[in-house]
Structures are given as structure tokens and as C-alpha cells.
Amino acid sequence: QIGVFTNSGTFKKSAGAATTIFPASTQFTNTNTGLVLVQSGSLSFTSALSVFNCSGGTLNIPSGSLTLSGGFNNSGNSSVVAGTLNLAFGLTGSSSGSLSLAAGVVLNHLGGTHQLNSGMTITGTGVYRLNGGTLSNSGAVSLQNLDLLAGTLSAASGSSDILTVTGVLNWSGGAILGPTSSGSVNISPAATFNISGGSNKTISRNIINSGTTTWTGTGNLLGGGSHTFVNQATGFFNVQTTSTLV
């Protein structure tokens, strides 16, 4: 049985430290006036058949967490103003429009695949943390802060598949991949790209650096296919390691 919920007001979990679990095949839509508020414990959509849609609105998770294990789709101007949003192992879905992550917010991508569609922007001083699975983009998108710890930062097959980082990209694990004809990861003039850690990392996508790139740690960069690192006139590439680009 499919449960369909549409929230245009306030949906609140406020009592107890336990986790509230929605049944399989739940379809939950938060509209542009909707507020999902988790004040205690955790709220979880554990089934891979569940779907959580944001057509705008606000997610506020000051205590506990909100975990989405099925589909997650953003189609409006949405914001996460506090807490941790987990995108878990059965995740599928895509995002367009915009998503704002306030200071201290972590969007924790643990598994599955999420695609950012052309024109999508993720802003704010919070962080999108890729810790498993795949984050891809189709067309030109921008993302302020990204931690790549594990999993794959990928792209579709077009030359217009450009991911622009406007804040900080921290890369300590995982891979940056893309077909030969795919677009690039662009580090904007005010942005920072930090490559660190002891694990080897695979790269097969063009990097266009107009900001500051710093490479530390003991991990090597392993090339996979045809790719180019372009240091633009405003770019600074600071190598503080004896590791190699293979």
C-alpha cells in the first residue's frame, strides 16, 4: 500500500529519542510553503521504494537526523537550515532548482545515485558530503562546498556537463570520473580545491583551476582515460607532496 503525504504546513517530530520510520512505498512531498521539523530522535524513510520530493520549502533538523533511502527529488527552491540530511544506500533521484545548506548543515550522501540537472545550484556555508555512491551532473551546475570522501563524482556524456565549485572542494578519497567527451570540474577564482589523505584517487575528468589548488598527503592520483588539468591565469597550484600523478 502506498501512503501519499503532501505537506504545505508544518510536519513535526518532537517527542522521544526513537526513530520514526515511514512504511515502504511512502510518497512524501514538501511544497514551497512546507516545513519538516525534526526536534528529537530521527525521521527515516528506510525503504528503497519510498520517494521524498521537495518542491521548495524548508527542512529543519536541529536534533537527530532525517534519512532518505529511496528517491530524493528537488524541483524548487529548497533549504536545509539545521542538522544532518542523510541520503542513504537505495537512493535514486535528481535535483533541479536550488538547494541552500545553512552553516553547520551536512548533506551526507552515503550511497545510491543522485543527479544534479542543468542549472541546479547548491549554496550556503553547509557542506554536501559524498561518502559513498555517485553524485553526477547533467549540464552546467554549481556547488559551493563539497567533501569527497568516498564514492564517485561523475558526469553525463556531454561537453556541457560542467560542475563549478564556488567555495571549497575537499578530496580525500573516492574518484572524479567522466567520459572523455564530458565536461569539467571548474574551480572558480574565489574557490579552494584541497587534495589530501593517504589513499590513491582516480581521476578521468578535466579540472579547470582558476582558484587555489593544494595537494598534500601521500596518496597518488591515478589517471583513467583522457583528461587535462588546466591552471588558468588566476589559478594557483600548490604541491606539498612527493606523490605522483600516474
Short mmCIF file of C-alpha atoms in Angstrom, two decimals:
data_model
loop_
_atom_site.label_atom_id
_atom_site.label_comp_id
_atom_site.label_asym_id
_atom_site.label_seq_id
_atom_site.Cartn_x
_atom_site.Cartn_y
_atom_site.Cartn_z
CA GLN A 1 0.00 0.00 0.00
CA ILE A 2 1.30 3.45 -0.96
CA GLY A 3 0.97 6.27 1.53
CA VAL A 4 0.84 9.72 -0.07
CA PHE A 5 1.66 12.78 2.06
CA THR A 6 1.70 16.38 0.87
CA ASN A 7 2.97 18.93 3.39
CA SER A 8 2.22 22.61 2.90
CA GLY A 9 2.27 23.46 6.60
CA THR A 10 4.47 22.07 9.39
CA PHE A 11 5.32 18.38 9.71
CA LYS A 12 6.98 17.91 13.10
CA LYS A 13 8.65 15.10 15.02
CA SER A 14 9.00 16.41 18.55
CA ALA A 15 8.77 13.58 21.09
CA GLY A 16 11.21 10.85 22.11
CA ALA A 17 14.68 9.78 21.04
CA ALA A 18 13.44 6.86 18.94
CA THR A 19 13.46 6.74 15.16
CA THR A 20 10.14 7.18 13.38
CA ILE A 21 10.11 5.00 10.27
CA PHE A 22 7.77 5.57 7.36
CA PRO A 23 6.37 2.45 5.64
CA ALA A 24 7.59 1.19 2.29
CA SER A 25 6.36 2.99 -0.85
CA THR A 26 5.64 6.22 1.02
CA GLN A 27 5.48 9.26 -1.27
CA PHE A 28 6.14 12.45 0.69
CA THR A 29 6.09 15.89 -0.95
CA ASN A 30 7.20 19.05 0.83
CA THR A 31 5.77 22.03 -1.04
CA ASN A 32 7.22 25.54 -1.24
CA THR A 33 5.37 26.52 1.97
CA GLY A 34 6.15 23.29 3.82
CA LEU A 35 8.36 22.90 6.88
CA VAL A 36 9.68 19.50 8.01
CA LEU A 37 10.91 19.87 11.59
CA VAL A 38 12.82 17.12 13.46
CA GLN A 39 13.24 18.24 17.07
CA SER A 40 14.01 14.89 18.71
CA GLY A 41 15.19 11.48 17.54
CA SER A 42 15.28 10.66 13.86
CA LEU A 43 12.87 10.54 10.94
CA SER A 44 13.59 7.81 8.43
CA PHE A 45 12.31 6.69 5.05
CA THR A 46 14.09 3.33 5.04
CA SER A 47 12.55 1.65 2.01
CA ALA A 48 14.21 1.93 -1.41
CA LEU A 49 10.66 2.23 -2.76
CA SER A 50 9.90 5.43 -0.84
CA VAL A 51 10.11 8.83 -2.52
CA PHE A 52 10.77 12.21 -0.87
CA ASN A 53 10.06 15.22 -3.08
CA CYS A 54 10.97 18.83 -2.33
CA SER A 55 9.20 21.36 -4.49
CA GLY A 56 10.60 24.11 -2.28
CA GLY A 57 10.10 24.58 1.42
CA THR A 58 12.36 24.05 4.42
CA LEU A 59 13.95 21.14 6.25
CA ASN A 60 14.92 21.94 9.84
CA ILE A 61 16.72 19.16 11.77
CA PRO A 62 18.11 20.78 14.94
CA SER A 63 18.31 17.41 16.73
CA GLY A 64 18.65 13.91 15.33
CA SER A 65 18.60 13.32 11.59
CA LEU A 66 16.41 12.85 8.54
CA THR A 67 17.34 9.76 6.49
CA LEU A 68 16.12 9.12 2.94
CA SER A 69 16.83 5.67 1.49
CA GLY A 70 14.67 5.79 -1.62
CA GLY A 71 14.07 8.51 -4.17
CA PHE A 72 15.02 12.10 -3.38
CA ASN A 73 13.98 14.77 -5.87
CA ASN A 74 14.29 18.54 -5.59
CA SER A 75 12.38 20.68 -8.04
CA GLY A 76 12.08 24.05 -6.31
CA ASN A 77 13.99 26.49 -4.14
CA SER A 78 14.54 24.43 -1.00
CA SER A 79 16.63 24.97 2.11
CA VAL A 80 18.08 22.92 4.96
CA VAL A 81 18.50 25.31 7.88
CA ALA A 82 19.93 22.99 10.56
CA GLY A 83 21.15 19.45 11.12
CA THR A 84 22.02 16.36 9.06
CA LEU A 85 20.20 15.06 6.00
CA ASN A 86 21.26 11.51 5.09
CA LEU A 87 20.87 10.24 1.54
CA ALA A 88 21.27 6.52 2.08
CA PHE A 89 22.01 3.32 0.22
CA GLY A 90 18.98 2.77 -2.02
CA LEU A 91 18.91 6.37 -3.16
CA THR A 92 17.87 7.41 -6.64
CA GLY A 93 16.66 10.76 -7.89
CA SER A 94 17.60 14.10 -9.34
CA SER A 95 17.57 17.77 -8.45
CA SER A 96 16.89 21.00 -10.27
CA GLY A 97 16.20 24.50 -9.00
CA SER A 98 18.24 25.33 -5.89
CA LEU A 99 19.14 23.94 -2.50
CA SER A 100 20.54 26.10 0.30
CA LEU A 101 22.59 24.50 3.08
CA ALA A 102 22.93 26.76 6.12
CA ALA A 103 26.01 26.97 8.35
CA GLY A 104 26.66 23.65 10.10
CA VAL A 105 24.34 21.64 7.86
CA VAL A 106 25.67 18.35 6.46
CA LEU A 107 24.00 16.67 3.50
CA ASN A 108 25.50 13.21 3.95
CA HIS A 109 25.37 11.21 0.70
CA LEU A 110 26.02 7.61 1.81
CA GLY A 111 25.03 5.60 -1.24
CA GLY A 112 22.94 5.34 -4.37
CA THR A 113 22.90 7.81 -7.25
CA HIS A 114 21.82 11.43 -7.31
CA GLN A 115 21.93 13.63 -10.41
CA LEU A 116 22.12 17.40 -10.50
CA ASN A 117 20.30 18.71 -13.56
CA SER A 118 21.28 21.70 -15.67
CA GLY A 119 21.00 24.99 -13.78
CA MET A 120 20.96 23.38 -10.33
CA THR A 121 22.71 25.38 -7.59
CA ILE A 122 23.69 24.23 -4.10
CA THR A 123 24.63 27.24 -1.99
CA GLY A 124 25.33 28.17 1.62
CA THR A 125 28.16 27.51 4.04
CA GLY A 126 26.95 23.99 4.85
CA VAL A 127 28.53 21.04 3.06
CA TYR A 128 27.50 18.32 0.62
CA ARG A 129 29.47 15.29 1.85
CA LEU A 130 29.89 12.48 -0.69
CA ASN A 131 30.69 9.42 1.41
CA GLY A 132 29.56 6.69 -0.99
CA GLY A 133 27.52 6.18 -4.13
CA THR A 134 27.54 8.56 -7.09
CA LEU A 135 26.87 12.28 -7.48
CA SER A 136 26.59 13.22 -11.14
CA ASN A 137 25.64 16.27 -13.15
CA SER A 138 23.96 16.75 -16.50
CA GLY A 139 24.58 20.23 -17.88
CA ALA A 140 26.12 23.16 -16.04
CA VAL A 141 25.59 23.20 -12.25
CA SER A 142 27.25 24.91 -9.29
CA LEU A 143 28.01 23.71 -5.80
CA GLN A 144 29.51 25.82 -3.02
CA ASN A 145 31.08 23.27 -0.65
CA LEU A 146 31.76 19.61 -1.35
CA ASP A 147 33.66 16.98 0.67
CA LEU A 148 34.57 13.96 -1.47
CA LEU A 149 35.48 11.19 0.99
CA ALA A 150 34.37 8.11 -0.97
CA GLY A 151 32.21 7.22 -3.93
CA THR A 152 32.25 8.85 -7.35
CA LEU A 153 31.85 12.41 -8.58
CA SER A 154 30.70 11.81 -12.13
CA ALA A 155 29.09 13.39 -15.19
CA ALA A 156 26.87 12.52 -18.10
CA SER A 157 28.36 12.27 -21.59
CA GLY A 158 28.16 15.86 -22.86
CA SER A 159 30.80 18.55 -23.08
CA SER A 160 28.41 20.93 -21.28
CA ASP A 161 28.45 18.83 -18.10
CA ILE A 162 30.34 21.42 -16.06
CA LEU A 163 30.41 21.38 -12.27
CA THR A 164 31.56 24.72 -10.86
CA VAL A 165 32.81 24.84 -7.27
CA THR A 166 32.36 28.29 -5.73
CA GLY A 167 33.59 27.58 -2.18
CA VAL A 168 35.68 24.59 -1.09
CA LEU A 169 36.19 21.15 -2.63
CA ASN A 170 37.96 18.76 -0.25
CA TRP A 171 39.06 15.50 -1.91
CA SER A 172 40.43 12.81 0.42
CA GLY A 173 39.01 9.65 -1.18
CA GLY A 174 36.89 8.32 -3.99
CA ALA A 175 37.07 9.16 -7.68
CA ILE A 176 36.36 12.02 -10.08
CA LEU A 177 35.23 10.38 -13.29
CA GLY A 178 33.65 11.25 -16.61
CA PRO A 179 33.63 10.02 -20.19
CA THR A 180 36.28 11.50 -22.49
CA SER A 181 33.75 13.88 -24.04
CA SER A 182 32.29 15.01 -20.71
CA GLY A 183 32.74 18.45 -19.25
CA SER A 184 34.93 19.61 -16.43
CA VAL A 185 35.12 20.39 -12.74
CA ASN A 186 35.78 24.13 -12.56
CA ILE A 187 37.37 25.72 -9.51
CA SER A 188 36.21 29.35 -9.56
CA PRO A 189 38.62 32.24 -8.77
CA ALA A 190 37.49 32.57 -5.15
CA ALA A 191 37.32 28.79 -4.56
CA THR A 192 39.72 26.29 -2.99
CA PHE A 193 40.47 22.71 -4.05
CA ASN A 194 42.23 20.61 -1.39
CA ILE A 195 43.61 17.18 -2.34
CA SER A 196 44.72 15.25 0.76
CA GLY A 197 44.95 11.92 2.54
CA GLY A 198 46.80 8.67 2.13
CA SER A 199 44.53 6.85 -0.30
CA ASN A 200 45.09 6.76 -4.05
CA LYS A 201 42.47 8.63 -6.04
CA THR A 202 41.30 8.07 -9.61
CA ILE A 203 40.68 10.99 -11.95
CA SER A 204 39.41 10.86 -15.53
CA ARG A 205 37.75 14.25 -15.86
CA ASN A 206 39.11 17.65 -16.81
CA ILE A 207 39.91 20.06 -13.98
CA ILE A 208 39.92 23.80 -14.73
CA ASN A 209 41.59 25.65 -11.86
CA SER A 210 41.00 29.40 -11.57
CA GLY A 211 41.32 29.41 -7.79
CA THR A 212 43.73 27.75 -5.35
CA THR A 213 44.54 24.04 -5.52
CA THR A 214 46.67 22.49 -2.76
CA TRP A 215 47.89 18.87 -2.97
CA THR A 216 49.09 17.25 0.27
CA GLY A 217 49.15 13.74 1.73
CA THR A 218 50.67 10.51 0.46
CA GLY A 219 48.02 9.32 -1.98
CA ASN A 220 48.77 9.22 -5.71
CA LEU A 221 46.45 10.49 -8.44
CA LEU A 222 45.67 7.72 -10.90
CA GLY A 223 44.65 8.77 -14.40
CA GLY A 224 41.89 6.84 -16.09
CA GLY A 225 41.35 7.87 -19.70
CA SER A 226 41.99 11.24 -21.29
CA HIS A 227 41.86 14.26 -19.01
CA THR A 228 43.59 17.61 -18.54
CA PHE A 229 44.42 19.79 -15.57
CA VAL A 230 44.33 23.41 -16.74
CA ASN A 231 45.76 26.08 -14.46
CA GLN A 232 44.22 29.38 -15.55
CA ALA A 233 45.84 32.81 -15.24
CA THR A 234 44.21 33.34 -11.83
CA GLY A 235 44.94 29.79 -10.68
CA PHE A 236 47.48 28.73 -8.07
CA PHE A 237 48.58 25.08 -7.88
CA ASN A 238 50.44 24.40 -4.63
CA VAL A 239 52.11 20.95 -4.50
CA GLN A 240 53.16 19.94 -0.97
CA THR A 241 53.67 16.22 -1.57
CA THR A 242 56.07 13.77 -3.22
CA SER A 243 53.15 11.72 -4.51
CA THR A 244 52.74 11.22 -8.24
CA LEU A 245 50.17 11.73 -10.98
CA VAL A 246 50.18 8.41 -12.79
#
